[in-house]
């Protein structure tokens, strides 16, 4: 589901804006919480740095959809019953679940690089920066669709389809970035 | 609908992108800021791609 309920429904303009703001902040908070957990685990594990390149290389292969298999991922979904929490509560719960990244379906193969990077013992600030980038990327489509919803007042089927197609077409960009990380880390001097 | 050719074209584009990325990344080896920028970019793209519905 590309656009969960906090964006539209039987909400007033103000409720929708508040729910969206809470959702966005919750995505960031979830991502920062994940970064903190990874940082703590990373200081104990000190995963080898070369592994970042190896994971990036494998992730690039999967991002290219060159293999007929999928990376392991959670099948859990945010329960619809959480809607009982009310618009703001649901937006907060939904956003934090998505921001954590590990609870729901695998965001993308590149997410494994983020996870591994957090386990290398890199500085917490650098992990947070990557996590915030993930959160911003995760929240942006919702913000764009919400903006389209406010304009039309109806379910934004067109914008949802456009965003979905655009993000699907961005696969080569993800492959390029992952391969670049693999090259930068695994090459001599990397 | 010609989904198989479209998928093949997508994989082909990804293979070209991957090769270009490997070359660019190898050239950037040892440059900390470049690698940091790449990791941030992967974070953003990973978040964006999470919302696709393919």
Short mmCIF file of C-alpha atoms in Angstrom, two decimals:
data_model
loop_
_atom_site.label_atom_id
_atom_site.label_comp_id
_atom_site.label_asym_id
_atom_site.label_seq_id
_atom_site.Cartn_x
_atom_site.Cartn_y
_atom_site.Cartn_z
CA UNK A 1 0.00 0.00 0.00
CA UNK A 2 1.62 3.20 -1.09
CA UNK A 3 -0.52 5.71 0.76
CA UNK A 4 -1.77 4.72 4.19
CA UNK A 5 -4.79 6.33 5.81
CA UNK A 6 -3.16 9.31 7.59
CA UNK A 7 -3.14 11.16 4.26
CA UNK A 8 -6.85 11.24 3.54
CA UNK A 9 -10.21 9.93 4.62
CA UNK A 10 -12.84 11.62 6.70
CA UNK A 11 -10.43 14.13 8.16
CA UNK A 12 -10.73 17.88 8.23
CA UNK A 13 -8.03 19.91 6.56
CA UNK A 14 -6.48 20.70 9.92
CA UNK A 15 -6.65 17.10 11.17
CA UNK A 16 -5.06 15.92 7.96
CA UNK A 17 -2.23 18.44 8.26
CA UNK A 18 -1.59 17.48 11.90
CA UNK A 19 -1.69 13.76 11.10
CA UNK A 20 0.72 14.25 8.23
CA UNK A 21 3.14 16.28 10.35
CA UNK A 22 2.98 13.65 13.10
CA UNK A 23 3.49 10.88 10.54
CA UNK A 24 6.57 12.60 9.12
CA UNK A 25 8.09 13.22 12.55
CA UNK A 26 7.32 9.62 13.54
CA UNK A 27 9.10 8.28 10.46
CA UNK A 28 12.18 10.32 11.41
CA UNK A 29 11.92 9.22 15.05
CA UNK A 30 11.64 5.58 14.03
CA UNK A 31 14.68 5.86 11.79
CA UNK A 32 16.69 7.58 14.55
CA UNK A 33 15.68 4.85 17.01
CA UNK A 34 16.87 2.21 14.56
CA UNK A 35 20.15 4.13 14.14
CA UNK A 36 20.64 4.21 17.92
CA UNK A 37 20.07 0.45 18.20
CA UNK A 38 22.46 -0.22 15.32
CA UNK A 39 25.06 2.08 16.88
CA UNK A 40 24.87 0.21 20.19
CA UNK A 41 25.13 -3.16 18.44
CA UNK A 42 27.89 -1.84 16.20
CA UNK A 43 30.09 -0.87 19.10
CA UNK A 44 29.89 -4.43 20.33
CA UNK A 45 30.17 -6.15 16.95
CA UNK A 46 32.54 -3.87 15.01
CA UNK A 47 31.51 -5.53 11.75
CA UNK A 48 34.32 -5.49 9.17
CA UNK A 49 34.32 -2.38 6.98
CA UNK A 50 34.82 -4.40 3.79
CA UNK A 51 31.45 -5.95 4.49
CA UNK A 52 29.79 -2.66 3.51
CA UNK A 53 31.13 -3.17 -0.01
CA UNK A 54 30.17 -6.83 -0.10
CA UNK A 55 26.63 -6.14 1.12
CA UNK A 56 26.32 -3.26 -1.36
CA UNK A 57 27.40 -5.55 -4.20
CA UNK A 58 24.85 -8.22 -3.29
CA UNK A 59 22.17 -5.56 -2.79
CA UNK A 60 22.97 -4.13 -6.25
CA UNK A 61 22.38 -7.55 -7.81
CA UNK A 62 19.04 -7.84 -6.04
CA UNK A 63 18.09 -4.25 -6.86
CA UNK A 64 18.70 -5.06 -10.53
CA UNK A 65 16.18 -7.87 -10.15
CA UNK A 66 18.67 -10.11 -11.89
CA UNK A 67 17.84 -13.02 -9.58
CA UNK A 68 14.48 -14.80 -9.34
CA UNK A 69 14.57 -14.68 -5.52
CA UNK A 70 13.85 -12.06 -2.90
CA UNK A 71 15.90 -10.99 0.08
CA UNK A 72 14.53 -12.09 3.45
CA UNK A 73 12.04 -9.64 4.89
CA UNK A 74 9.29 -9.24 7.42
CA UNK A 75 5.74 -10.08 6.37
CA UNK A 76 4.23 -8.07 9.18
CA UNK A 77 1.99 -5.15 8.26
CA UNK A 78 0.70 -2.30 10.33
CA UNK A 79 -2.68 -3.60 11.57
CA UNK A 80 -5.70 -1.69 10.34
CA UNK A 81 -7.08 -1.99 13.87
CA UNK A 82 -4.52 0.56 14.96
CA UNK A 83 -6.88 3.05 13.36
CA UNK A 84 -8.69 2.97 16.70
CA UNK A 85 -5.85 5.09 18.03
CA UNK A 86 -7.39 8.03 16.18
CA UNK A 87 -5.88 9.99 13.29
CA UNK A 88 -2.90 11.35 15.20
CA UNK A 89 -2.19 8.19 17.16
CA UNK A 90 -2.47 6.07 14.04
CA UNK A 91 -0.22 8.42 12.09
CA UNK A 92 2.37 8.23 14.88
CA UNK A 93 2.23 4.44 15.10
CA UNK A 94 2.25 3.99 11.34
CA UNK A 95 5.09 6.44 10.83
CA UNK A 96 7.31 5.02 13.53
CA UNK A 97 6.77 1.46 12.26
CA UNK A 98 7.78 2.50 8.75
CA UNK A 99 10.67 4.61 10.00
CA UNK A 100 12.14 1.65 11.87
CA UNK A 101 12.27 -0.11 8.52
CA UNK A 102 12.83 -3.61 9.90
CA UNK A 103 9.30 -4.32 11.09
CA UNK A 104 7.54 -4.17 7.74
CA UNK A 105 8.37 -5.45 4.25
CA UNK A 106 11.94 -4.73 3.13
CA UNK A 107 12.07 -1.09 1.99
CA UNK A 108 14.60 -1.88 -0.75
CA UNK A 109 17.80 -3.91 -1.10
CA UNK A 110 19.81 -0.82 -0.23
CA UNK A 111 18.30 -0.91 3.24
CA UNK A 112 20.61 -3.83 4.04
CA UNK A 113 23.57 -1.54 3.40
CA UNK A 114 22.17 0.95 5.89
CA UNK A 115 21.75 -1.81 8.46
CA UNK A 116 25.25 -3.18 7.94
CA UNK A 117 26.81 0.29 7.96
CA UNK A 118 25.26 0.86 11.37
CA UNK A 119 26.97 -2.27 12.67
CA UNK A 120 30.48 -1.24 11.66
CA UNK A 121 31.03 0.99 14.67
CA UNK A 122 30.83 4.14 12.55
CA UNK A 123 30.08 7.35 14.46
CA UNK A 124 26.54 7.74 15.70
CA UNK A 125 26.24 11.08 13.92
CA UNK A 126 27.08 9.55 10.55
CA UNK A 127 24.58 6.73 11.14
CA UNK A 128 21.95 9.28 12.12
CA UNK A 129 22.57 11.27 8.94
CA UNK A 130 22.06 8.18 6.79
CA UNK A 131 18.97 7.28 8.84
CA UNK A 132 17.51 10.77 8.43
CA UNK A 133 18.10 10.54 4.68
CA UNK A 134 16.18 7.25 4.72
CA UNK A 135 13.35 8.83 6.70
CA UNK A 136 13.11 11.84 4.41
CA UNK A 137 13.04 9.56 1.37
CA UNK A 138 10.37 7.44 3.01
CA UNK A 139 8.19 10.42 3.92
CA UNK A 140 8.48 12.35 0.64
CA UNK A 141 6.07 10.28 -1.50
CA UNK A 142 3.44 10.60 1.21
CA UNK A 143 3.90 14.37 1.36
CA UNK A 144 3.62 14.65 -2.43
CA UNK A 145 0.47 12.53 -2.51
CA UNK A 146 -1.00 14.46 0.41
CA UNK A 147 -0.42 17.72 -1.44
CA UNK A 148 -2.25 16.29 -4.47
CA UNK A 149 -5.07 15.09 -2.23
CA UNK A 150 -5.59 18.52 -0.75
CA UNK A 151 -5.91 19.99 -4.22
CA UNK A 152 -8.43 17.47 -5.57
CA UNK A 153 -10.22 16.43 -2.37
CA UNK A 154 -10.55 12.90 -3.75
CA UNK A 155 -8.49 9.73 -3.66
CA UNK A 156 -5.42 10.73 -5.69
CA UNK A 157 -5.29 7.66 -7.93
CA UNK A 158 -3.34 9.54 -10.61
CA UNK A 159 -0.60 10.87 -8.33
CA UNK A 160 -0.34 7.54 -6.50
CA UNK A 161 0.15 5.73 -9.81
CA UNK A 162 2.65 8.33 -11.01
CA UNK A 163 4.71 8.12 -7.81
CA UNK A 164 4.65 4.31 -7.91
CA UNK A 165 5.79 4.19 -11.53
CA UNK A 166 8.50 6.79 -10.93
CA UNK A 167 9.91 4.95 -7.94
CA UNK A 168 9.83 1.64 -9.79
CA UNK A 169 11.69 3.25 -12.68
CA UNK A 170 14.33 4.52 -10.24
CA UNK A 171 15.70 0.99 -9.89
CA UNK A 172 18.79 1.69 -12.07
CA UNK A 173 19.63 4.68 -9.87
CA UNK A 174 19.63 2.50 -6.80
CA UNK A 175 21.79 -0.08 -8.60
CA UNK A 176 24.23 2.64 -9.64
CA UNK A 177 24.60 3.96 -6.08
CA UNK A 178 24.99 0.50 -4.58
CA UNK A 179 27.58 -0.51 -7.16
CA UNK A 180 29.45 2.73 -6.54
CA UNK A 181 29.63 1.99 -2.82
CA UNK A 182 30.79 -1.53 -3.60
CA UNK A 183 33.50 -0.20 -5.89
CA UNK A 184 34.60 2.52 -3.45
CA UNK A 185 34.92 0.13 -0.51
CA UNK A 186 36.25 -2.99 -2.21
CA UNK A 187 38.75 -1.33 -4.55
CA UNK A 188 42.36 -1.15 -3.39
CA UNK A 189 42.70 1.86 -1.12
CA UNK A 190 38.98 1.86 -0.35
CA UNK B 1 1.16 -5.98 -22.73
CA UNK B 2 4.85 -6.63 -23.37
CA UNK B 3 5.95 -7.00 -19.75
CA UNK B 4 8.79 -9.43 -20.49
CA UNK B 5 10.63 -7.09 -22.91
CA UNK B 6 9.98 -4.22 -20.49
CA UNK B 7 11.46 -6.26 -17.65
CA UNK B 8 14.45 -7.22 -19.80
CA UNK B 9 15.00 -3.58 -20.68
CA UNK B 10 14.81 -2.71 -16.98
CA UNK B 11 17.40 -5.34 -16.08
CA UNK B 12 19.57 -4.16 -18.96
CA UNK B 13 19.42 -0.57 -17.75
CA UNK B 14 20.30 -1.75 -14.25
CA UNK B 15 23.28 -3.75 -15.51
CA UNK B 16 24.61 -0.69 -17.35
CA UNK B 17 23.99 1.44 -14.26
CA UNK B 18 25.76 -1.11 -12.10
CA UNK B 19 28.81 -1.16 -14.34
CA UNK B 20 28.94 2.63 -14.36
CA UNK B 21 28.57 2.68 -10.59
CA UNK B 22 31.40 0.22 -10.10
CA UNK B 23 33.73 2.29 -12.27
CA UNK B 24 32.76 5.55 -10.56
CA UNK B 25 33.01 3.98 -7.12
CA UNK B 26 36.42 2.49 -7.83
CA UNK B 27 37.62 5.91 -8.94
CA UNK B 28 36.32 7.36 -5.67
CA UNK B 29 38.03 4.74 -3.49
CA UNK B 30 39.79 6.25 -0.51
CA UNK B 31 37.77 9.46 -0.63
CA UNK B 32 35.84 9.53 2.61
CA UNK B 33 33.48 12.41 1.77
CA UNK B 34 32.49 10.79 -1.53
CA UNK B 35 31.69 7.53 0.20
CA UNK B 36 29.75 9.34 2.92
CA UNK B 37 27.71 11.13 0.26
CA UNK B 38 27.01 7.80 -1.47
CA UNK B 39 25.77 6.26 1.77
CA UNK B 40 23.47 9.21 2.40
CA UNK B 41 22.17 8.92 -1.17
CA UNK B 42 21.52 5.20 -0.67
CA UNK B 43 19.63 6.05 2.49
CA UNK B 44 17.40 8.49 0.64
CA UNK B 45 16.83 6.25 -2.38
CA UNK B 46 16.17 3.25 -0.17
CA UNK B 47 13.52 5.24 1.67
CA UNK B 48 11.98 6.47 -1.57
CA UNK B 49 11.95 3.06 -3.19
CA UNK B 50 10.25 1.65 -0.13
CA UNK B 51 7.04 3.30 -1.26
CA UNK B 52 6.88 1.72 -4.70
CA UNK B 53 4.14 -0.78 -5.40
CA UNK B 54 5.70 -3.10 -7.98
#
